[in-house]
PDB file of C-alpha atoms in Angstrom:
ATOM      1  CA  UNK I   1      64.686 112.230  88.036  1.00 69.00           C
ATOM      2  CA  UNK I   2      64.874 111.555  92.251  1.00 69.00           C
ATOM      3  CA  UNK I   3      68.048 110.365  93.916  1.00 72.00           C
ATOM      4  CA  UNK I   4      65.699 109.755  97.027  1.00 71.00           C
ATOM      5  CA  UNK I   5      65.562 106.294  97.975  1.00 67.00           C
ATOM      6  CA  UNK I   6      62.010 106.070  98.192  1.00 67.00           C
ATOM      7  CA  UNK I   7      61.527 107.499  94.517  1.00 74.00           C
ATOM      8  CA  UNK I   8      62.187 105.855  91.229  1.00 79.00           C
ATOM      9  CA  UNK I   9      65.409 107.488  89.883  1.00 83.00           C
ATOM     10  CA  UNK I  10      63.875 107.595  86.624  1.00 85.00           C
ATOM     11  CA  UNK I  11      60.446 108.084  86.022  1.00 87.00           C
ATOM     12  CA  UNK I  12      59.011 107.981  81.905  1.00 93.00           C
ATOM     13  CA  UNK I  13      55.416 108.190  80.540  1.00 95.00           C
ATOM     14  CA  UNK I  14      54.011 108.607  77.121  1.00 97.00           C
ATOM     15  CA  UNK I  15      49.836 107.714  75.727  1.00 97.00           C
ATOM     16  CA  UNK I  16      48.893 108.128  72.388  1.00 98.00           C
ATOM     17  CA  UNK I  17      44.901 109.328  71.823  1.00 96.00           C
ATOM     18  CA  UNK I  18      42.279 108.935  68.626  1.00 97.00           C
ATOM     19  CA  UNK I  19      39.444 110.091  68.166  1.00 96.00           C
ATOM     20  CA  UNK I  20      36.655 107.868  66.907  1.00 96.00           C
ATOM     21  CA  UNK I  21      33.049 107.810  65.741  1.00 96.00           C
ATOM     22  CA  UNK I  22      29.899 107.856  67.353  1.00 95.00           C
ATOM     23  CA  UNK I  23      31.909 110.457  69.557  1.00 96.00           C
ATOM     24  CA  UNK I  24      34.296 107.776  71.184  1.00 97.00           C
ATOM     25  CA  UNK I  25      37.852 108.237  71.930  1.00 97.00           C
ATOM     26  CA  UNK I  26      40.672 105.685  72.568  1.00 97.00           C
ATOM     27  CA  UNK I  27      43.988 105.772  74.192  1.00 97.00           C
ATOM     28  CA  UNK I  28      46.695 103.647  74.701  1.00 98.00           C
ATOM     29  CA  UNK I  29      49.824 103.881  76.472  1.00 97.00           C
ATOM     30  CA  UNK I  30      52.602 103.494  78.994  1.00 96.00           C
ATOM     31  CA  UNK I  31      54.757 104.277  82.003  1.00 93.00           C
ATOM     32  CA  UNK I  32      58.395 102.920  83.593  1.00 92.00           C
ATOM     33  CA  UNK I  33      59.923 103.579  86.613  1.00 86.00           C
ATOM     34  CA  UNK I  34      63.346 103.180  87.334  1.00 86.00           C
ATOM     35  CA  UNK I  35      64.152 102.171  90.928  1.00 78.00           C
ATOM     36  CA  UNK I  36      67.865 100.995  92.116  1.00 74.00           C
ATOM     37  CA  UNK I  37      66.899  97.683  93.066  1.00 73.00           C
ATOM     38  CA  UNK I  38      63.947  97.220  90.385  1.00 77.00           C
ATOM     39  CA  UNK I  39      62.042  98.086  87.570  1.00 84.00           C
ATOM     40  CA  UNK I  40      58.691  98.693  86.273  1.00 85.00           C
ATOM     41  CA  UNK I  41      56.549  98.922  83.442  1.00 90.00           C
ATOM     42  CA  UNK I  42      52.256  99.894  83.513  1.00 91.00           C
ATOM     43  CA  UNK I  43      50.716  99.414  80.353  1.00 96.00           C
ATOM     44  CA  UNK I  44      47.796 101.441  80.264  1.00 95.00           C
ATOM     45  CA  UNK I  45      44.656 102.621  78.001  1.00 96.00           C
ATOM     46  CA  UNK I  46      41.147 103.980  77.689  1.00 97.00           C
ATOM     47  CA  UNK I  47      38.360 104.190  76.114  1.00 98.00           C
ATOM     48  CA  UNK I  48      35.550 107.077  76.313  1.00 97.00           C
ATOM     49  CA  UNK I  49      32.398 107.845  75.309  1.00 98.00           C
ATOM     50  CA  UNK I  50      30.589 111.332  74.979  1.00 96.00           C
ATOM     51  CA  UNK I  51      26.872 111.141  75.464  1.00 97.00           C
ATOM     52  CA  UNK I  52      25.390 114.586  75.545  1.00 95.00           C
ATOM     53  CA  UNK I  53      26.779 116.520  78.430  1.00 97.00           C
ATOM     54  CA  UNK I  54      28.359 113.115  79.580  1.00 98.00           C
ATOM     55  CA  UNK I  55      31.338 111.720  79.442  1.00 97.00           C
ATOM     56  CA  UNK I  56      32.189 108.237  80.763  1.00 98.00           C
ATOM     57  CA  UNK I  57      35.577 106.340  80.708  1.00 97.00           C
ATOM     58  CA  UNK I  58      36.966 103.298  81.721  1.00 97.00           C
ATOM     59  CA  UNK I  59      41.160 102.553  82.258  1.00 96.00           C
ATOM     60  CA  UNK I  60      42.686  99.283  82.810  1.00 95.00           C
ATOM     61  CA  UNK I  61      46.274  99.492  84.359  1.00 92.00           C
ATOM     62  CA  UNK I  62      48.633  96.486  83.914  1.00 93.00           C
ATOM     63  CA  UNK I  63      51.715  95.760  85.493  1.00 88.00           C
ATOM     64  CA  UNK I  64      53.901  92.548  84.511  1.00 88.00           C
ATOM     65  CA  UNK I  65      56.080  90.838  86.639  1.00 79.00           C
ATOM     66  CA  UNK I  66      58.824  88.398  85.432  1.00 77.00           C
ATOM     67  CA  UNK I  67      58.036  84.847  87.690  1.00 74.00           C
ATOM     68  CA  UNK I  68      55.339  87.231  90.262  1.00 74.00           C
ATOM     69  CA  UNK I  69      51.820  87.269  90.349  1.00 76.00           C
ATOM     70  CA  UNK I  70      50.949  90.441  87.518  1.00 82.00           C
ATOM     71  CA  UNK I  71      49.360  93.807  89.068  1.00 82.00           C
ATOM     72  CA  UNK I  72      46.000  94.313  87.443  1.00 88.00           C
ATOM     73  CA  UNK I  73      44.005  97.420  88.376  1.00 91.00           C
ATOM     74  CA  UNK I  74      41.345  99.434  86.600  1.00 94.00           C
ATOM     75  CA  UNK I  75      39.473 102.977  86.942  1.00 95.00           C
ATOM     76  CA  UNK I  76      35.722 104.011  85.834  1.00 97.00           C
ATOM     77  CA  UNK I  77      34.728 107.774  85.624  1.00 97.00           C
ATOM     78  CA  UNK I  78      31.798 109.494  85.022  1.00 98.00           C
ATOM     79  CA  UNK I  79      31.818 113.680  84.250  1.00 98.00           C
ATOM     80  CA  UNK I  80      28.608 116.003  83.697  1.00 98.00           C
ATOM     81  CA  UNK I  81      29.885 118.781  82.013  1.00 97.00           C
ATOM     82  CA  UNK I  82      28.255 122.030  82.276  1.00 94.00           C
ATOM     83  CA  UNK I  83      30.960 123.918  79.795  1.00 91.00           C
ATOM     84  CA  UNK I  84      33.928 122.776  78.555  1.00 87.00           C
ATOM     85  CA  UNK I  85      35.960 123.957  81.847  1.00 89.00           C
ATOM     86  CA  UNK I  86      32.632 123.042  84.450  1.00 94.00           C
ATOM     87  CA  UNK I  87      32.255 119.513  85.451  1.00 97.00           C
ATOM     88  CA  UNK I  88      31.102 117.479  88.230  1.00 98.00           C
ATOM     89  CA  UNK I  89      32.373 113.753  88.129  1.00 98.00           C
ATOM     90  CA  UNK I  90      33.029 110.545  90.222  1.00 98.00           C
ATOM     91  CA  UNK I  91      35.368 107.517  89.270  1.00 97.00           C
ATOM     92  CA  UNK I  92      35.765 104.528  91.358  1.00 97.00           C
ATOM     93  CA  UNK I  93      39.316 101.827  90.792  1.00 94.00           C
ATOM     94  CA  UNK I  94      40.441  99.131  92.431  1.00 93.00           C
ATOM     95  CA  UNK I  95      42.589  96.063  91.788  1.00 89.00           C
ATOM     96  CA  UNK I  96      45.966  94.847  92.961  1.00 77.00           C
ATOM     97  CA  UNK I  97      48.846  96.752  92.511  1.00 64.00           C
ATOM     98  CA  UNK I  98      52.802  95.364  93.273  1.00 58.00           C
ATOM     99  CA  UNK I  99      54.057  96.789  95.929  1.00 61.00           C
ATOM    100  CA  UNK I 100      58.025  96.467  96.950  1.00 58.00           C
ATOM    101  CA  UNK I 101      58.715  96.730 100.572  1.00 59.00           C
ATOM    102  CA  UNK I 102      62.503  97.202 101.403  1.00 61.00           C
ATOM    103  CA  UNK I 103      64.187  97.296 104.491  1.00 63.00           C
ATOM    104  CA  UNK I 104      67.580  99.065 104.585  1.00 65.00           C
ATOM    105  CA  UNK I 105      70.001 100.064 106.965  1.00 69.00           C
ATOM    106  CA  UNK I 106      71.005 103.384 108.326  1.00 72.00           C
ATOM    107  CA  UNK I 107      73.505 103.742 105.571  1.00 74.00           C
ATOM    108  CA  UNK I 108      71.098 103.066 102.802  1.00 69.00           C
ATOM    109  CA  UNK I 109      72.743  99.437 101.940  1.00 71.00           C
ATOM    110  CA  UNK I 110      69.836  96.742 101.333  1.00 65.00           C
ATOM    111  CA  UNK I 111      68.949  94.371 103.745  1.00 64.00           C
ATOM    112  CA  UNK I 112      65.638  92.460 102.539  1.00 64.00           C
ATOM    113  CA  UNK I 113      63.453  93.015  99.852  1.00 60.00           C
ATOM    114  CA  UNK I 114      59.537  91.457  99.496  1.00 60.00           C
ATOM    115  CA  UNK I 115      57.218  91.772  96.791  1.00 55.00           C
ATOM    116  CA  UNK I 116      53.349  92.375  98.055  1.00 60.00           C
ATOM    117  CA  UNK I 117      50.162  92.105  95.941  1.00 62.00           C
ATOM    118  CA  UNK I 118      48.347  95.173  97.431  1.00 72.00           C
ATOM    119  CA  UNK I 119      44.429  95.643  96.917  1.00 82.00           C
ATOM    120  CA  UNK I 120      42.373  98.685  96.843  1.00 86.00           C
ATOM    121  CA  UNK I 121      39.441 100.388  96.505  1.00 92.00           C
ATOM    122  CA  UNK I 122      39.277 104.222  95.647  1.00 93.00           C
ATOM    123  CA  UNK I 123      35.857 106.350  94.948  1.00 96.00           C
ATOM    124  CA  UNK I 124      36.915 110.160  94.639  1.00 96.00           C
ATOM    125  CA  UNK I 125      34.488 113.064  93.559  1.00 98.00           C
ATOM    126  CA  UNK I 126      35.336 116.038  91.956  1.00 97.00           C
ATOM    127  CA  UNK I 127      34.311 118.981  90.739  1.00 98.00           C
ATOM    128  CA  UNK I 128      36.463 121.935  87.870  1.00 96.00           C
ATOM    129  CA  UNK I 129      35.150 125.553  87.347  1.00 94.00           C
ATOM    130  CA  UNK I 130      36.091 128.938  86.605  1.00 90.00           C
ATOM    131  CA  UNK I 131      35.848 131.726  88.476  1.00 81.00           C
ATOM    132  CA  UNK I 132      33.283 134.201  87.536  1.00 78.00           C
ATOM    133  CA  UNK I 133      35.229 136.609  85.462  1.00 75.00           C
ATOM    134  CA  UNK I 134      38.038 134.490  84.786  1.00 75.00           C
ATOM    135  CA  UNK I 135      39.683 132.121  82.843  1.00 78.00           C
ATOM    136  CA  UNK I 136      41.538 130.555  85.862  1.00 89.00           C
ATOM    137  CA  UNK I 137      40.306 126.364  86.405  1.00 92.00           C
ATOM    138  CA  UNK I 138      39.596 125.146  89.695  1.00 95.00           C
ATOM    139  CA  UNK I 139      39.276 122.000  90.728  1.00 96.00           C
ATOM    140  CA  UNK I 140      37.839 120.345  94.232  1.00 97.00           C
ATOM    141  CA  UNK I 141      38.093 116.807  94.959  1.00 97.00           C
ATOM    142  CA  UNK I 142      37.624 114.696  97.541  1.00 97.00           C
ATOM    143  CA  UNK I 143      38.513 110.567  97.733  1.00 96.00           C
ATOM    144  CA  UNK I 144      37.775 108.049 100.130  1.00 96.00           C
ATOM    145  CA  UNK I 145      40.230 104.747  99.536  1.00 91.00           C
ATOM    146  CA  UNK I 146      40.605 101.538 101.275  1.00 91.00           C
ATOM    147  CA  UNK I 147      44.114  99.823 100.817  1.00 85.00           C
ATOM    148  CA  UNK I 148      45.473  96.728 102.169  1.00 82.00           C
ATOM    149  CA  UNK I 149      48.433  97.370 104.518  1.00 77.00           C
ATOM    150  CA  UNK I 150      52.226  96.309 102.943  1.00 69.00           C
ATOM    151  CA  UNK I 151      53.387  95.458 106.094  1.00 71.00           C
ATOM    152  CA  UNK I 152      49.938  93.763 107.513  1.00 75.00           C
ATOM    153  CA  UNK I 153      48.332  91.781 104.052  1.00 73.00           C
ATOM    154  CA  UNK I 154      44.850  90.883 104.847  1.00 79.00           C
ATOM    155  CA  UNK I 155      44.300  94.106 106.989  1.00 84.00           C
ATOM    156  CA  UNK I 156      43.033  97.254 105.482  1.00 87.00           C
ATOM    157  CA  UNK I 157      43.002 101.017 106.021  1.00 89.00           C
ATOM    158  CA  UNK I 158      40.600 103.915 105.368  1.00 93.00           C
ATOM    159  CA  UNK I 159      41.870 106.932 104.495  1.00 91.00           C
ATOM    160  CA  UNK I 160      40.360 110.445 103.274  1.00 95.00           C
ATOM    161  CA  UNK I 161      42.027 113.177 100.940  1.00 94.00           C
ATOM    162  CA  UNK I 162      40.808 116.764 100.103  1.00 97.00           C
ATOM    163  CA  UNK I 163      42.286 118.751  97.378  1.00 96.00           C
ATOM    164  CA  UNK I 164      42.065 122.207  95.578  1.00 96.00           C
ATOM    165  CA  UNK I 165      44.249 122.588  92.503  1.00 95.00           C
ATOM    166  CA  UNK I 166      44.539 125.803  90.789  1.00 93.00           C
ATOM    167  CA  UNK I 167      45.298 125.924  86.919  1.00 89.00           C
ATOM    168  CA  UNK I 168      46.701 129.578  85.609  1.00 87.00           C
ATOM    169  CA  UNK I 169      45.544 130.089  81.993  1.00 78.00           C
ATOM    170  CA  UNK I 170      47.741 131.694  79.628  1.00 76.00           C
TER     171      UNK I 170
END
């Protein structure tokens, strides 16, 4: 729940997961977002496959819009597991994504609203461990993406990210 503007003011998510042979696994699932001047609903899934210390995944993401072009996106991602908590993987997504741009004024009140058909490109690389002598999960990534600008369409923008999350285990 956000009452910021730029937030949905709702925000729910839920993906149901099987198990299947020949050490597959499925998923399917969904997410909505509440925003004041719109909504939105991603339908979502996966499917996996375990191959020996592998793991590799694909995720299609799709977004319908009533009378607009749908958003259609999708993921791939590889893992090499060295343990159950070690890993090294890479996944690379793109597609096109809705995007609402709004202009308001200073007192929040709508002006204009325009709905955008953003594409992107995303390759990140990551990599989960423990500590030696601890149960505590690590995990470094790092993702290079190249995303159309909202306000510019047919001009794009490289970006970088670095991250380090740390996961207590109880």
């Amino acid at each position: 729940y956000s009452q910021a503007p730029i937030f949905p003011d709702h925000r729910v998510g839920a993906e149901l997961y099987g198990n299947l042979p020949n050490n597959m696994e499925l998923s399917l699932g969904g997410r909505y977002l509440d925003f004041p001047s719109s909504k939105v609903s991603i339908f979502t899934g996966s499917v996996g496959r375990y191959m020996g210390d592998y793991y590799v995944s694909v995720r299609p993401y799709y977004t319908p819009q009533s009378g607009k072009r749908d958003g259609l996106a999708g993921t791939l991602m590889a893992r090499k597991y060295r343990d159950a908590n070690t890993y090294l993987g890479a996944s690379f997504g793109m597609g096109y994504m809705p995007d609402l741009v709004q202009l308001r004024d200073v007192n929040d009140e709508l002006l204009a609203e325009t709905h955008l058909y953003i594409e992107q490109r995303r390759l990140e690389l990551e990599y989960q461990f423990t500590a030696k002598g601890a149960s505590h999960l690590y995990r470094a990534n790092l993702a290079l993406s190249h995303r159309e600008l909202a306000f510019n369409p047919g001009n794009f923008v490289w970006s970088v990210s670095v991250g380090l999350t740390y996961a207590p285990k109880f």
